Short mmCIF file of C-alpha atoms and ligand atoms in Angstrom, two decimals:
data_model
loop_
_atom_site.label_atom_id
_atom_site.label_comp_id
_atom_site.label_asym_id
_atom_site.label_seq_id
_atom_site.Cartn_x
_atom_site.Cartn_y
_atom_site.Cartn_z
CA MET A 1 103.45 45.86 195.65
CA ALA A 2 105.97 43.11 197.35
CA GLY A 3 104.21 41.52 199.63
CA ILE A 4 100.85 43.53 199.50
CA ASP A 5 98.66 40.96 197.00
CA LEU A 6 96.15 43.97 195.58
CA PRO A 7 93.76 43.82 194.25
CA VAL A 8 92.81 44.34 190.39
CA LEU A 9 91.45 46.74 188.56
CA PRO A 10 88.82 45.82 185.91
CA GLU A 11 89.58 46.16 182.86
CA MET A 12 86.11 47.01 181.57
CA ALA A 13 86.74 47.14 177.01
CA ASN A 14 83.30 47.02 175.99
CA LEU A 15 81.99 50.38 178.30
CA TRP A 16 84.99 52.57 177.80
CA GLN A 17 84.55 51.77 173.98
CA GLN A 18 81.03 52.43 174.06
CA THR A 19 81.52 55.67 176.25
CA LEU A 20 83.86 57.11 174.96
CA ASN A 21 84.59 55.86 171.48
CA TRP A 22 88.57 54.37 173.45
CA GLN A 23 90.31 52.28 175.42
CA PRO A 24 93.51 51.29 176.74
CA ASN A 25 96.06 49.06 175.50
CA THR A 26 98.12 47.33 177.79
CA GLN A 27 100.66 49.87 178.93
CA GLN A 28 97.99 52.13 179.83
CA GLN A 29 95.76 49.63 181.60
CA ARG A 30 98.97 49.09 183.73
CA GLN A 31 99.42 52.36 183.72
CA PHE A 32 96.50 52.27 185.78
CA GLN A 33 96.81 49.57 187.88
CA GLN A 34 99.90 51.15 189.46
CA LEU A 35 98.11 54.70 190.06
CA TYR A 36 95.51 52.43 191.71
CA GLU A 37 98.02 50.69 194.06
CA GLN A 38 99.59 53.96 194.50
CA VAL A 39 97.05 55.89 195.66
CA LEU A 40 96.20 52.90 197.65
CA GLU A 41 99.27 53.19 199.16
CA GLY A 42 100.10 57.19 200.37
CA ASN A 43 96.53 57.08 201.89
CA ARG A 44 97.90 55.82 204.35
CA ARG A 45 100.27 58.87 204.83
CA LEU A 46 97.72 61.27 203.00
CA ASN A 47 94.32 62.08 202.71
CA LEU A 48 93.76 61.60 199.04
CA THR A 49 90.50 59.47 198.39
CA ARG A 50 87.96 58.19 200.08
CA ILE A 51 87.82 55.06 196.71
CA LYS A 52 88.98 51.68 197.61
CA ASP A 53 86.61 48.85 195.73
CA THR A 54 88.16 48.63 192.13
CA LEU A 55 85.01 49.15 189.81
CA GLU A 56 84.08 52.72 192.77
CA PHE A 57 87.52 53.34 191.42
CA TRP A 58 87.14 52.74 187.49
CA GLU A 59 84.19 54.59 188.10
CA LYS A 60 85.07 57.90 190.05
CA HIS A 61 88.14 58.43 189.49
CA LEU A 62 89.55 56.62 186.31
CA TRP A 63 86.16 56.93 183.91
CA ASP A 64 85.33 60.44 185.31
CA SER A 65 88.45 62.42 184.46
CA ILE A 66 89.11 60.75 181.00
CA ARG A 67 85.18 61.47 180.01
CA ALA A 68 84.75 65.17 180.19
CA VAL A 69 87.64 66.02 177.78
CA ALA A 70 86.75 62.42 175.42
CA PRO A 71 83.98 65.07 173.23
CA LEU A 72 86.74 67.78 173.05
CA ARG A 73 87.88 69.24 169.24
CA GLN A 74 91.37 68.83 169.72
CA THR A 75 91.81 65.49 171.58
CA SER A 76 94.60 64.29 169.48
CA LEU A 77 95.75 68.00 168.97
CA PRO A 78 98.90 68.04 171.61
CA GLN A 79 97.08 69.87 174.41
CA GLN A 80 99.41 72.12 177.20
CA VAL A 81 96.87 71.30 179.97
CA ILE A 82 96.46 72.31 183.82
CA ASP A 83 94.93 70.26 186.50
CA ILE A 84 93.88 72.68 189.27
CA GLY A 85 93.43 71.21 192.60
CA THR A 86 94.56 68.10 191.51
CA GLY A 87 95.05 66.22 195.13
CA GLY A 88 96.39 62.47 194.68
CA GLY A 89 96.49 62.97 190.80
CA PHE A 90 92.93 63.28 189.52
CA PRO A 91 91.41 63.85 186.75
CA GLY A 92 94.67 65.15 185.17
CA VAL A 93 96.66 61.51 185.90
CA PRO A 94 94.74 59.29 184.42
CA ILE A 95 94.37 62.95 181.02
CA ALA A 96 98.32 62.13 181.53
CA ILE A 97 97.99 58.43 180.44
CA ALA A 98 94.95 58.37 177.95
CA ARG A 99 96.23 61.16 176.22
CA PRO A 100 100.36 61.05 175.21
CA ASN A 101 101.06 63.68 173.90
CA TRP A 102 98.95 66.57 175.38
CA THR A 103 101.14 67.77 178.46
CA VAL A 104 99.55 68.04 181.90
CA CYS A 105 101.01 70.03 185.10
CA LEU A 106 99.62 68.93 187.90
CA LEU A 107 98.59 71.66 190.63
CA ASP A 108 98.11 71.48 194.49
CA SER A 109 98.77 74.15 197.00
CA THR A 110 99.96 70.43 200.02
CA GLN A 111 103.35 70.28 199.71
CA LYS A 112 102.75 66.82 200.60
CA LYS A 113 100.62 65.81 197.80
CA ILE A 114 102.77 67.72 195.33
CA ILE A 115 105.46 65.31 196.23
CA PHE A 116 103.39 61.57 196.82
CA LEU A 117 102.35 63.39 192.53
CA LYS A 118 106.30 64.11 191.72
CA THR A 119 107.80 59.91 193.21
CA LEU A 120 104.14 58.21 191.23
CA VAL A 121 104.64 60.11 187.56
CA ALA A 122 107.95 59.10 187.77
CA ALA A 123 107.54 55.74 188.91
CA LEU A 124 104.93 54.89 186.13
CA GLY A 125 106.70 56.37 183.73
CA ILE A 126 104.42 59.74 182.43
CA ASP A 127 107.23 61.66 180.90
CA ASN A 128 103.89 63.96 179.98
CA ALA A 129 103.30 65.27 183.62
CA SER A 130 104.90 67.36 185.82
CA THR A 131 103.66 68.87 189.41
CA LEU A 132 103.78 72.57 190.87
CA CYS A 133 102.49 73.53 194.87
CA ASP A 134 101.56 76.78 194.37
CA ARG A 135 97.58 78.45 195.04
CA ALA A 136 96.25 78.88 192.09
CA GLU A 137 94.80 82.76 193.07
CA GLN A 138 99.32 83.33 192.71
CA LEU A 139 99.67 81.05 189.59
CA GLY A 140 97.09 82.87 188.22
CA GLN A 141 99.32 86.19 188.42
CA HIS A 142 102.35 84.15 187.59
CA ARG A 143 104.33 85.84 183.88
CA HIS A 144 104.63 82.43 183.05
CA HIS A 145 101.45 80.62 183.67
CA ARG A 146 98.45 83.39 183.45
CA GLU A 147 96.60 82.53 180.02
CA HIS A 148 99.16 79.98 178.55
CA TYR A 149 96.40 77.14 179.01
CA ASP A 150 94.84 75.36 176.02
CA ILE A 151 92.67 73.24 178.77
CA ALA A 152 92.07 74.19 182.80
CA LEU A 153 90.71 70.80 184.13
CA ILE A 154 89.22 71.82 188.42
CA ARG A 155 87.49 68.83 189.98
CA ALA A 156 86.12 68.40 193.89
CA VAL A 157 87.67 72.35 193.72
CA GLY A 158 85.05 74.40 195.30
CA SER A 159 81.86 76.12 194.13
CA ALA A 160 81.70 76.94 190.31
CA SER A 161 82.07 80.45 190.30
CA ILE A 162 85.39 79.99 192.61
CA CYS A 163 86.87 78.07 190.46
CA ALA A 164 85.97 79.61 187.25
CA GLU A 165 88.04 82.11 189.30
CA TYR A 166 90.82 80.21 189.55
CA THR A 167 91.21 78.28 185.79
CA LEU A 168 89.61 81.44 183.20
CA PRO A 169 93.13 83.66 184.15
CA LEU A 170 95.81 80.60 183.32
CA VAL A 171 93.43 79.94 179.74
CA LYS A 172 94.27 81.23 176.72
CA ILE A 173 91.91 82.59 174.25
CA GLY A 174 90.70 80.53 172.88
CA GLY A 175 90.93 77.84 175.13
CA LEU A 176 88.31 76.09 177.60
CA ALA A 177 87.81 75.88 181.59
CA VAL A 178 86.43 72.58 182.13
CA LEU A 179 84.94 72.69 185.73
CA TYR A 180 83.57 69.09 186.42
CA ARG A 181 80.87 69.35 188.47
CA GLY A 182 77.88 66.75 190.68
CA GLN A 183 74.42 68.37 190.77
CA TRP A 184 73.27 70.80 188.15
CA THR A 185 71.03 73.17 186.53
CA ALA A 186 70.16 75.66 184.29
CA SER A 187 69.62 78.35 186.81
CA ASP A 188 73.23 78.28 187.98
CA THR A 189 74.59 78.51 184.72
CA GLN A 190 72.26 81.62 184.89
CA ALA A 191 73.92 82.22 188.20
CA LEU A 192 77.45 82.46 186.51
CA ASP A 193 77.01 83.74 183.48
CA SER A 194 78.07 87.38 184.59
CA ILE A 195 80.50 85.84 186.76
CA VAL A 196 82.52 83.78 184.12
CA GLU A 197 82.58 86.57 182.18
CA LYS A 198 84.54 89.23 183.50
CA LEU A 199 86.83 86.45 183.57
CA GLY A 200 86.78 86.65 180.08
CA GLY A 201 85.02 83.77 179.48
CA LYS A 202 81.56 82.04 178.47
CA VAL A 203 79.28 79.11 179.25
CA GLU A 204 79.57 77.38 176.19
CA LEU A 205 77.70 74.26 176.98
CA VAL A 206 76.82 72.33 180.29
CA THR A 207 76.44 68.91 179.56
CA ARG A 208 74.47 66.46 181.62
CA PHE A 209 75.61 62.31 181.14
CA THR A 210 75.07 59.60 183.90
CA THR A 211 78.30 56.95 185.21
CA PRO A 212 78.06 54.09 183.54
CA VAL A 213 78.56 51.67 186.28
CA SER A 214 76.20 53.17 189.76
CA GLN A 215 74.51 55.89 187.23
CA SER A 216 74.55 58.96 189.17
CA VAL A 217 74.06 61.81 187.20
CA ARG A 218 77.14 64.78 186.66
CA HIS A 219 77.35 67.80 185.15
CA CYS A 220 80.75 68.99 183.16
CA LEU A 221 80.91 72.90 182.64
CA TYR A 222 83.06 74.18 179.48
CA LEU A 223 83.74 78.44 179.19
CA ARG A 224 86.14 78.92 176.79
CA LYS A 225 88.79 81.89 177.16
CA VAL A 226 86.42 84.50 174.53
CA THR A 227 88.92 87.78 176.29
CA PRO A 228 91.66 88.14 177.99
CA THR A 229 91.13 88.56 182.27
CA LEU A 230 91.09 91.48 184.03
CA ALA A 231 94.74 92.05 186.23
CA ALA A 232 92.70 91.87 189.40
CA TYR A 233 91.59 88.09 188.48
CA PRO A 234 92.06 86.29 190.24
CA ARG A 235 92.67 87.45 193.46
CA SER A 236 94.75 86.97 196.57
CA THR A 237 95.13 84.20 197.55
CA GLY A 238 92.15 83.12 199.94
CA VAL A 239 89.71 85.71 198.48
CA PRO A 240 87.41 83.67 195.76
CA ALA A 241 86.60 81.12 198.55
CA GLN A 242 86.11 83.31 201.99
CA GLN A 243 84.71 86.28 199.10
CA PRO A 244 83.44 84.29 196.38
CA LEU A 245 82.42 86.52 191.96
N1 SAM B 301 91.01 67.10 192.20
C1 SAM B 301 90.97 65.42 192.75
C2 SAM B 301 89.94 65.10 192.30
O1 SAM B 301 88.77 64.99 192.23
O2 SAM B 301 90.12 64.08 193.37
C3 SAM B 301 91.59 66.02 194.52
C4 SAM B 301 90.07 67.10 195.23
S1 SAM B 301 90.82 67.95 196.34
C5 SAM B 301 88.89 67.45 197.23
C6 SAM B 301 91.25 69.33 196.40
C7 SAM B 301 93.02 69.90 195.82
O3 SAM B 301 93.20 70.60 196.05
C8 SAM B 301 93.19 69.64 197.33
O4 SAM B 301 93.94 68.85 197.66
C9 SAM B 301 93.96 70.88 198.19
O5 SAM B 301 94.89 71.01 198.43
C10 SAM B 301 93.02 71.83 197.26
N2 SAM B 301 94.15 72.72 196.45
C11 SAM B 301 92.26 73.40 197.40
N3 SAM B 301 92.20 75.04 197.24
C12 SAM B 301 93.07 75.09 196.21
C13 SAM B 301 94.18 75.86 195.49
N4 SAM B 301 93.93 77.08 195.68
N5 SAM B 301 95.50 76.09 194.64
C14 SAM B 301 95.68 75.37 194.23
N6 SAM B 301 95.37 73.57 195.42
C15 SAM B 301 94.48 73.93 196.14
#
């Protein structure tokens, strides 16, 4: 950005390679840097993130976003992906950069964030991401989007029950909802099991991991869509959050 001396993100090539068996090429590294600069700039007008430090941005926004999809079998095949409640573009934008053959729809209910992301995606030359301003509850009932996606991602949008109700109706049979969580216990899984079943899914896998710089504990929930979701779900706007399943 002209006139402003912004810090440069660390490359962390070895850490990417050791932890995810992948590392960004020169173009991807440049896009990560542009993403960092644009998010910091956007933060002046919009509440996008509290993270400004380069290393923390690398770990919590870049590494954490991509880590959840790194173990997926279908990682090299084209996938239709939706990121629900993407905010400043996480995890969807780093994933669109890291997986150029995937198509990522960035969904948020806040118009200003979507306008920001539309400009960002164009400025970074990301041609495999689109933006959409809507509520997950509305989109889940839309015939062009319902049961359309191979993968639905959701991070920091609400409780696991709310996230399951937002994601699973959008996922096609055989596809996955990926819920990014912080702390998680076996009894949380037990409580979620019947809710996921109600929505046409099953809890296929829960992974626990520590982030590579600050060693923070994180979990990822992988919900497989096994049967069509009943027409009643997702419920109307606001209901999943006010009366969680
Ligand atoms: N996923 C990003 C991240 O991890 O940094 C942003 C998380 S931010 C805390 C939550 C975002 O979800 C906000 O941008 C909000 O506008 C959006 N959101 C909340 N409820 C939503 C809904 N029902 N449908 C679509 N977006 C929603």
